[in-house]
Coordinates of C-alpha atoms in Angstrom, one line a residue:
X693 CA -12.9 -4.0 -12.4
X694 CA -13.9 -2.1 -8.9
X695 CA -11.4 -0.9 -6.6
X696 CA -10.4 -3.1 -3.7
X697 CA -9.5 -0.9 -1.2
X698 CA -11.8 -1.1 1.6
X699 CA -13.2 1.9 3.7
X700 CA -12.1 0.2 6.4
X701 CA -8.5 0.1 5.4
X702 CA -9.2 3.7 4.2
X703 CA -10.0 4.9 7.8
X704 CA -6.6 3.5 9.2
X705 CA -4.7 5.4 6.3
X706 CA -6.9 8.4 7.4
X707 CA -5.5 7.8 11.0
X708 CA -1.7 7.5 9.8
X709 CA -2.2 10.6 7.7
X710 CA -3.1 12.5 10.9
X711 CA -0.1 11.1 12.6
X712 CA 2.2 11.8 9.6
X713 CA 1.1 15.1 9.1
X714 CA 0.7 16.7 12.7
X715 CA 0.3 20.4 12.0
X716 CA 1.9 20.6 9.2
X717 CA -1.2 21.7 7.2
X718 CA -2.8 23.8 9.9
X719 CA -4.8 20.4 11.0
X720 CA -6.0 21.1 14.8
X721 CA -6.2 17.1 15.1
X722 CA -3.5 15.9 17.2
X723 CA -1.4 13.3 16.4
X724 CA -1.1 10.5 19.2
X725 CA 2.5 10.0 18.7
X726 CA 3.7 13.4 19.8
X727 CA 0.6 15.0 21.3
X728 CA -0.2 17.3 18.1
X729 CA 3.2 18.9 18.3
X730 CA 4.7 20.0 14.7
X731 CA 7.8 18.4 14.0
X732 CA 10.0 22.0 14.7
X733 CA 8.8 21.7 18.0
X734 CA 9.4 18.2 18.7
X735 CA 12.8 18.6 17.2
X736 CA 13.5 21.5 19.8
X737 CA 12.4 19.7 22.7
X738 CA 14.5 16.8 21.8
X739 CA 17.5 19.1 21.4
X740 CA 16.8 20.5 25.0
X741 CA 16.6 17.0 26.4
X742 CA 20.0 15.9 24.6
X743 CA 21.8 19.0 26.1
X744 CA 20.6 18.2 29.4
X745 CA 21.5 14.2 28.9
X746 CA 24.1 13.4 26.6
X747 CA 23.5 9.5 26.8
X748 CA 19.9 10.4 25.8
X749 CA 21.2 12.5 22.9
X750 CA 22.9 9.3 21.4
X751 CA 19.7 7.2 21.8
X752 CA 17.8 9.6 20.0
X753 CA 20.3 10.0 17.4
X754 CA 20.4 6.4 16.9
X755 CA 16.9 5.9 17.0
X756 CA 16.8 8.5 14.1
X757 CA 19.0 6.6 12.0
X758 CA 16.9 3.8 12.0
X759 CA 15.4 3.0 8.8
X760 CA 11.5 2.5 8.3
X761 CA 11.6 -1.0 6.3
X762 CA 9.6 -0.9 2.9
X763 CA 6.8 -2.6 1.5
X764 CA 8.0 -5.0 -0.9
X765 CA 5.8 -4.9 -4.0
X766 CA 8.3 -5.0 -7.1
X767 CA 7.9 -8.6 -7.6
X768 CA 4.0 -8.9 -7.3
X769 CA 2.3 -10.3 -10.4
X770 CA -0.1 -8.1 -12.7
X771 CA -3.1 -10.1 -11.4
X772 CA -2.7 -11.0 -7.8
X773 CA -5.8 -13.2 -7.8
X774 CA -9.0 -14.1 -10.1
X775 CA -12.4 -14.6 -8.6
X776 CA -15.0 -16.0 -10.5
X777 CA -13.3 -14.3 -13.4
X778 CA -12.9 -10.9 -11.9
X779 CA -9.2 -9.8 -11.4
X780 CA -7.4 -8.3 -8.5
X781 CA -4.9 -6.3 -10.1
X782 CA -1.4 -5.8 -9.1
X783 CA -2.0 -2.0 -8.3
X784 CA -5.2 -2.3 -6.4
X785 CA -3.3 -5.0 -4.3
X786 CA -0.2 -2.8 -3.4
X787 CA -2.3 0.2 -2.5
X788 CA -4.0 -1.6 0.1
X789 CA -0.9 -3.5 0.9
X790 CA 1.7 -0.7 1.7
X791 CA -1.2 1.0 3.9
X792 CA -1.2 -2.5 5.9
X793 CA 2.4 -2.6 6.1
X794 CA 2.7 0.7 7.2
X795 CA 0.5 0.0 10.3
X796 CA 2.7 -3.4 10.8
X797 CA 5.8 -1.6 10.5
X798 CA 5.0 1.0 13.2
X799 CA 3.6 -1.8 15.7
X800 CA 6.9 -3.6 15.1
X801 CA 8.8 -1.0 15.9
X802 CA 7.3 -0.8 19.4
X803 CA 7.5 -4.4 20.0
X804 CA 10.8 -5.0 17.9
X805 CA 9.4 -7.9 16.2
X806 CA 10.2 -8.6 12.4
X807 CA 7.5 -8.2 9.8
X808 CA 7.0 -11.6 7.6
X809 CA 6.1 -9.7 4.5
X810 CA 5.2 -12.9 2.6
X811 CA 2.9 -13.8 5.3
X812 CA 1.2 -10.4 5.6
X813 CA 0.5 -10.8 1.7
X814 CA -0.8 -13.9 1.9
X815 CA -3.4 -12.6 4.7
X816 CA -4.0 -9.7 2.7
X817 CA -4.6 -11.8 -0.5
X818 CA -7.2 -13.8 1.4
X819 CA -8.9 -11.0 3.1
X820 CA -9.4 -9.2 -0.6
X821 CA -10.8 -12.5 -2.1
X822 CA -13.3 -13.0 0.5
X823 CA -14.3 -9.4 0.1
X824 CA -14.6 -9.8 -3.4
X825 CA -16.9 -12.7 -3.0
X826 CA -19.1 -10.9 -0.7
X827 CA -19.3 -8.1 -3.1
X828 CA -20.2 -10.5 -6.1
X829 CA -23.0 -11.9 -3.9
X830 CA -24.3 -8.8 -2.8
X831 CA -24.6 -7.6 -6.2
X832 CA -26.1 -10.4 -7.4
X833 CA -28.8 -10.3 -4.7
X834 CA -29.5 -6.6 -5.6
X835 CA -28.2 -4.6 -2.5
X836 CA -28.0 -1.2 -3.1
X837 CA -26.6 1.9 -1.0
X838 CA -28.1 5.3 -0.7
X839 CA -26.3 8.6 -0.8
X840 CA -27.4 9.1 2.9
X841 CA -25.7 5.7 3.8
X842 CA -22.8 6.9 2.0
X843 CA -22.6 9.9 3.8
X844 CA -23.1 8.4 6.9
X845 CA -20.8 5.8 6.6
X846 CA -18.1 8.8 6.1
X847 CA -19.2 10.3 9.2
X848 CA -18.7 6.8 11.1
X849 CA -15.4 6.7 10.0
X850 CA -14.2 10.1 10.5
X851 CA -15.1 9.5 14.3
X852 CA -13.0 6.7 14.4
X853 CA -10.1 8.6 12.6
X854 CA -10.6 11.3 14.9
X855 CA -12.1 13.8 12.7
X856 CA -15.1 16.1 12.9
X857 CA -16.9 15.1 9.7
X858 CA -17.0 12.9 6.6
X859 CA -16.3 15.7 4.4
X860 CA -13.0 16.3 6.2
X861 CA -12.4 12.5 6.3
X862 CA -12.7 12.3 2.5
X863 CA -10.5 15.4 2.0
X864 CA -7.9 14.2 3.9
X865 CA -7.6 11.0 1.8
X866 CA -8.0 13.3 -1.6
X867 CA -4.8 15.0 -0.4
X868 CA -3.0 12.0 -0.1
X869 CA -4.0 11.1 -4.1
X870 CA -7.2 9.4 -3.3
X871 CA -10.1 9.5 -6.2
X872 CA -13.2 10.8 -4.9
X873 CA -15.3 8.8 -7.3
X874 CA -13.3 5.8 -6.0
X875 CA -14.0 6.7 -2.5
X876 CA -17.6 6.7 -3.3
X877 CA -17.6 3.4 -5.1
X878 CA -15.7 1.7 -2.1
X879 CA -18.4 3.1 0.3
X880 CA -21.0 1.8 -1.5
X881 CA -19.0 -1.5 -1.9
X882 CA -19.0 -1.6 2.3
X883 CA -22.4 -0.7 2.3
X884 CA -23.9 -3.7 0.5
X885 CA -21.2 -6.2 1.9
X886 CA -23.0 -4.8 5.6
X887 CA -26.4 -5.4 4.2
X888 CA -25.6 -8.7 3.1
X889 CA -24.2 -9.7 6.1
X890 CA -26.8 -8.4 8.3
X891 CA -29.3 -10.0 6.0
X892 CA -27.9 -13.6 6.2
X893 CA -26.9 -13.3 10.1
X894 CA -30.3 -12.4 11.0
X895 CA -30.8 -11.2 14.6
X896 CA -26.9 -10.6 16.2
X897 CA -27.9 -8.7 19.2
X898 CA -26.3 -10.3 22.1
X899 CA -28.5 -11.1 25.3
X900 CA -28.0 -9.0 28.4
X901 CA -26.4 -12.3 30.0
X902 CA -23.9 -12.4 27.2
X903 CA -22.9 -8.9 27.5
X904 CA -22.7 -9.3 31.4
X905 CA -20.2 -12.6 30.8
X906 CA -18.3 -10.1 28.3
X907 CA -18.0 -7.5 30.9
X908 CA -16.9 -10.0 33.3
X909 CA -14.2 -11.2 30.9
X910 CA -12.9 -7.7 30.5
X911 CA -12.6 -7.0 34.3
X912 CA -10.7 -10.0 34.6
X913 CA -8.1 -9.0 32.0
X914 CA -7.6 -5.7 33.6
X915 CA -7.1 -7.1 36.8
X916 CA -4.7 -9.7 35.5
X917 CA -2.6 -6.7 33.5
X918 CA -2.6 -4.3 36.8
X919 CA -1.1 -7.5 38.7
X920 CA 1.7 -8.0 36.5
X921 CA 4.9 -6.5 36.8
X922 CA 4.8 -2.6 36.1
X923 CA 1.2 -2.7 35.5
X924 CA -0.8 -0.1 36.6
X925 CA -4.5 -0.5 38.4
X926 CA -7.3 1.1 36.6
X927 CA -10.6 1.4 37.7
X928 CA -13.2 -0.3 35.7
X929 CA -16.2 1.4 34.7
X930 CA -19.4 0.3 36.3
X931 CA -21.4 -2.3 33.9
X932 CA -24.7 0.1 33.5
X933 CA -22.3 2.9 32.5
X934 CA -20.7 0.9 29.3
X935 CA -23.1 -1.4 28.7
X936 CA -24.2 0.1 25.0
X937 CA -20.6 0.1 24.1
X938 CA -20.3 -3.5 24.9
X939 CA -23.1 -4.6 23.1
X940 CA -22.0 -3.0 20.2
X941 CA -18.9 -4.4 20.5
X942 CA -20.3 -7.9 20.9
X943 CA -22.3 -7.3 18.0
X944 CA -19.4 -6.4 15.7
X945 CA -17.4 -9.2 16.7
X946 CA -20.4 -11.6 16.1
X947 CA -21.0 -10.2 12.6
X948 CA -17.3 -10.4 12.0
X949 CA -17.2 -14.0 12.8
X950 CA -20.4 -14.5 10.5
X951 CA -18.9 -12.7 7.6
X952 CA -16.1 -15.5 8.0
X953 CA -18.3 -18.3 7.9
X954 CA -20.2 -16.6 4.7
X955 CA -16.8 -16.3 3.0
X956 CA -16.1 -20.0 3.3
X957 CA -19.4 -21.0 2.2
X958 CA -19.0 -18.6 -1.0
X959 CA -15.5 -20.2 -1.6
X960 CA -16.8 -23.8 -1.6
X961 CA -18.8 -22.9 -5.0
X962 CA -16.4 -20.2 -6.4
X963 CA -13.4 -20.3 -8.7
X964 CA -10.4 -18.7 -7.0
X965 CA -6.8 -18.7 -8.2
X966 CA -3.9 -16.8 -6.4
X967 CA -0.7 -16.1 -7.9
X968 CA 1.3 -14.5 -5.1

């Protein structure tokens, strides 16, 4: 059974690695949470602030005492789901869920919202079922992934994670216990699925009219945010300056929508059993 952790999840994991490690291993990438300071420097700054502001010291102490919630995986069944006879096993699901939960927990700390772990697990298992269906379809149609395509994907994910190269991306995940061979297989799987979606969706290039409409929506959203309480006015770049980025974003959204449609179509003739 192929491992189900997708490379998009791996990219998110890599960003979490950077945020967690900061400068511990000499990595020059800055963690967004503290601007690249290591833990000792951050603690020293906190101590100085605490000396100047006793009330702030109490707040820092209280924040430090708040325990990060833990992902609930002990009660997962050995087989989480079956898709046309292929099993999504507990260990495979748990690895992906723990990464997903870590991101949700960080977001919850900022918003104050509670995490519904049952809902989160159900969302993940449905996504993994959809992925498995598309992997099976891609393999049935004979899609292949070349070494060059795999390297290009690693480079793209590295850039998304704030890293300089695909080799650095893979090394960061390997340090966290990921197997290089598994990462290669995951990359090939992702490429095959992308090729399947592109083949089935056909031409998804947005028209200039669609891109302009999308730009106007973004401008309106930014004006609305700036007009709200505490909002800061930010100057939106001219349309021509960001047109390529807008086109890419729209293309990605359209492909994501089509992948959902494709997964739903594959489910109609699939044998899917979920054990959560």
